[in-house]
Amino acid sequence: MATHEHLTRVEQPRRSLPRPGSGQCQNEEEYRRLYEQSINDPETFYREQALALLDWKRPFEKTFSGDFEGFGDSLRWFLNGELNACYNAVDRHANKHPNDVALIFESDTPGQGYKVTYEELLTNVCQAALLLKSLGVEKGDVVTLYLPTIPQTIYIMLALVRLGALHSSVFAGFSPSALRDRINDASSKLVITTDQAKRAGKIIPTKELVDKALGECPTVTQVLVVERTGEGANYVEGRDINYNQEVVKFGNYCPCTSVDSEDPMFLLYTSGSTGKPKGLQHATGGYLFGTILCSKHVFGVTRGDVFFCVADVGWITGHSHVVYGPLLNGATTVIFETTPVYPNHMRLWDIVDTHKVTQLYTAPTAIRLLRKFGEADIKKYDLSSLRALGSVGEPIAKDVWEWFYENVGRSQCALCDTYWLTESGMILLTTLAGVSPMKPSGAGLPFFGIKPVLLDPSGNEIVERPAEGILAVRNPWPSLGRTIRGDHQRYRETYLKPFPGYFFTGDGATIDADGYVFIGGRVDDVVNVSGHRLATAEVESALIDGRIDNKSILSDAAVVGVEDPLTGQALIAFVCLESWALNDKDHTTQTLTDHCNACVRDEIGKFAVPKKVFIVQDLPKTRSGKIMRRVLRKIVAGKNDELGELSTLSNPQIIDHLISVVQGPK
Ligand code: PRX
């Protein structure tokens, strides 16, 4: 058992210490006190914090109701309270500090960015809201966004929530088919995109991709097109509207629509262990509360800070830490359009130095990539403005942790390894910057209100420490996503039924004697490639559904995630051919691999393309037909002596064949 007992504790460096008056919890003692209160007296904790941190149009009457025993059906937070997300993120700061910088846009091409003050942000958001209103957007509507990380995306997200409408962001790396499914699932009437997007010097034809998706989206009647390059977009008469030309026609104030605390704020699609992506729906009051709380206490974000989160705005990290977290706390947020290595590997250091960034939040996959370029160039930059670093999305190995801490943080910044999920809406586990000692490679301690537990496969709590088990959470928290749009049954079955009385995270973990949690990785068939969460079933159905000359060519497919030094995990596909294709000389290994890659690229997106495709005679299956993915993972890792129990295999002779295809003939 990996207990992590050997890992050293790293005390919080002086520069990371909480600043008095910032509202951040000031020391470990206060963390412990507030944590205990959040667990033992949640009524007081949540009431006091929610009233202090958010502006309520109408204060809530009751703090919460419901529990996990009821499968989450009656979970409600801040009952009968009314508020507006945009008011909390923009207006209240624009009213008090109009000239504070809200956004710093770092465009794909360095030097072409600009800054936006809170006053300007308010105007831009209001104009966008008035335009959206004129297009018929109303409270409760779901508008699908297929947008890159640019300021207009932030204006539009905020404008939608200002009107009480929901944004449903689809990461602009998804293919038209994936976008189509998400638009149809949400029944959006309006889709918003750019004419083109720019990424690492390349042009992405976003509007063209949307047009392809819309061939099969019967609900969509309007497409709003933001000009990013001003080139190349084809406008469909009567359907497509140019955002830039229209938005300037509107006035600079649009009132906020107050919504009930439990009214939905946004949808975000995420992968589960079955093929179909799930539209996670977050509630307004709970999400805003969880986000402002973790942004403030984990990173110490406060007015005057420049927060730089490297995530794409189309994922939960982007929602919470590019947009809502920094703005709710009245800070400045960096809107980063490109990749950490464009135009070169010094881009992040240059941004930190130029804008005096105070917190830098990124993912292990980016850190591993940047580490390959060495340390010498980092030393050329003044990074002394940094107080905290953050990592998210996948486990951070000890050597990667140390490299980031020593070379970027110069051993003077906190490093918060934050563990959370699209579903959780806020960080669940981390050490708070400047507060608790850190342990390299460990997510750390529970955040306020979170009671992490380890379960054995039968659902019994493992109480001794250290221990290893399935990570679950014992009690509800405000920012937990409320449902899967249109399929509440699936929500219950995915999160609350596997272990009744607990929220099932999908991850395995160990907890050490000090209560520090170390995430092991997913225990279901979800794989994390460069921080992108993918269900192996999604990729398998993309492969199996693929056709050549209108004929199905793959009879079966299995996809597994294996360790990868750069991307964390990588996808490896095993595919079997239909009998007609077996002797067809047109199909070489290369053409079949190209076909498989194209299937995944077209159905999901480039980021999901397998690293390697093996064409095999059959898959290892149990007598009931279940694919034994564990066996495939071991064979890929070359661990032939660790294949485990094989007596349930219906086709044991296949093992030698698989080994010879993957590892070459003996
Ligand atoms: O496996 C865990 C991993 O990412 C999953 C959640 O993915 P997603 O919903 O896309 O959200 C990612 C960003 C919040 C989790 O089930 N994960 C996330 N953070 C960490 C992590 N694994 C280890 N350490 C982390 N800090």
Coordinates of N, CA and C in Angstrom, one line a residue, residues 19 22-24 292-307 321 325-332 358-359 387:
R19 N -2.6 37.6 3.8 CA -2.5 39.0 4.1 C -3.6 39.4 5.0
S22 N -7.4 40.4 4.1 CA -7.8 39.9 2.8 C -9.1 39.0 2.9
G23 N -9.4 38.7 4.1 CA -10.6 37.8 4.3 C -10.2 36.3 4.3
Q24 N -8.9 36.1 3.9 CA -8.5 34.7 3.8 C -8.3 34.2 5.3
I292 N -16.5 31.5 -4.7 CA -15.9 32.7 -4.0 C -15.1 32.2 -2.8
L293 N -15.7 31.2 -2.1 CA -15.1 30.7 -0.9 C -13.7 30.1 -1.2
C294 N -13.7 29.2 -2.2 CA -12.4 28.5 -2.5 C -11.4 29.5 -3.1
S295 N -11.8 30.3 -4.0 CA -10.9 31.3 -4.6 C -10.2 32.1 -3.5
K296 N -11.1 32.6 -2.5 CA -10.6 33.4 -1.4 C -9.7 32.7 -0.5
H297 N -10.1 31.5 0.0 CA -9.3 30.8 1.0 C -8.2 29.9 0.5
V298 N -8.4 29.3 -0.7 CA -7.3 28.5 -1.2 C -6.1 29.3 -1.7
F299 N -6.5 30.3 -2.5 CA -5.4 31.1 -3.1 C -5.2 32.5 -2.5
G300 N -6.1 32.8 -1.6 CA -6.1 34.1 -0.9 C -6.4 35.3 -1.9
V301 N -7.3 35.0 -2.9 CA -7.5 36.0 -3.9 C -8.3 37.2 -3.3
T302 N -7.8 38.4 -3.6 CA -8.4 39.6 -3.0 C -8.2 40.7 -4.0
R303 N -8.9 41.9 -3.8 CA -8.7 43.0 -4.6 C -7.2 43.4 -4.7
G304 N -6.8 43.7 -5.9 CA -5.3 44.0 -6.1 C -4.5 42.8 -6.7
D305 N -5.1 41.6 -6.5 CA -4.4 40.5 -7.0 C -4.6 40.3 -8.5
V306 N -3.5 39.7 -9.2 CA -3.7 39.4 -10.6 C -3.6 37.9 -10.7
F307 N -4.7 37.2 -10.9 CA -4.9 35.8 -10.9 C -4.7 35.3 -12.3
H321 N -12.1 29.7 -12.2 CA -10.9 30.4 -11.9 C -10.3 31.3 -12.9
G325 N -14.3 33.0 -10.0 CA -13.5 33.2 -8.7 C -12.9 34.5 -8.6
P326 N -12.0 34.9 -9.5 CA -11.3 36.2 -9.4 C -12.2 37.3 -9.4
L327 N -13.3 37.3 -10.3 CA -14.2 38.5 -10.4 C -15.0 38.6 -9.1
L328 N -15.5 37.5 -8.6 CA -16.4 37.5 -7.4 C -15.6 38.2 -6.3
N329 N -14.2 37.9 -6.3 CA -13.4 38.5 -5.2 C -12.8 39.9 -5.6
G330 N -13.3 40.5 -6.7 CA -12.9 41.8 -7.1 C -11.4 41.9 -7.6
A331 N -10.8 40.8 -8.0 CA -9.4 40.8 -8.4 C -9.3 41.0 -10.0
T332 N -8.1 40.9 -10.5 CA -7.9 41.0 -11.9 C -7.6 39.6 -12.4
T358 N 0.0 37.4 -9.2 CA 0.2 37.0 -7.8 C -0.1 35.5 -7.6
Q359 N -1.0 34.9 -8.5 CA -1.2 33.5 -8.3 C -1.2 32.8 -9.7
R387 N 2.7 34.7 -5.2 CA 2.5 34.3 -3.8 C 2.1 32.8 -3.7

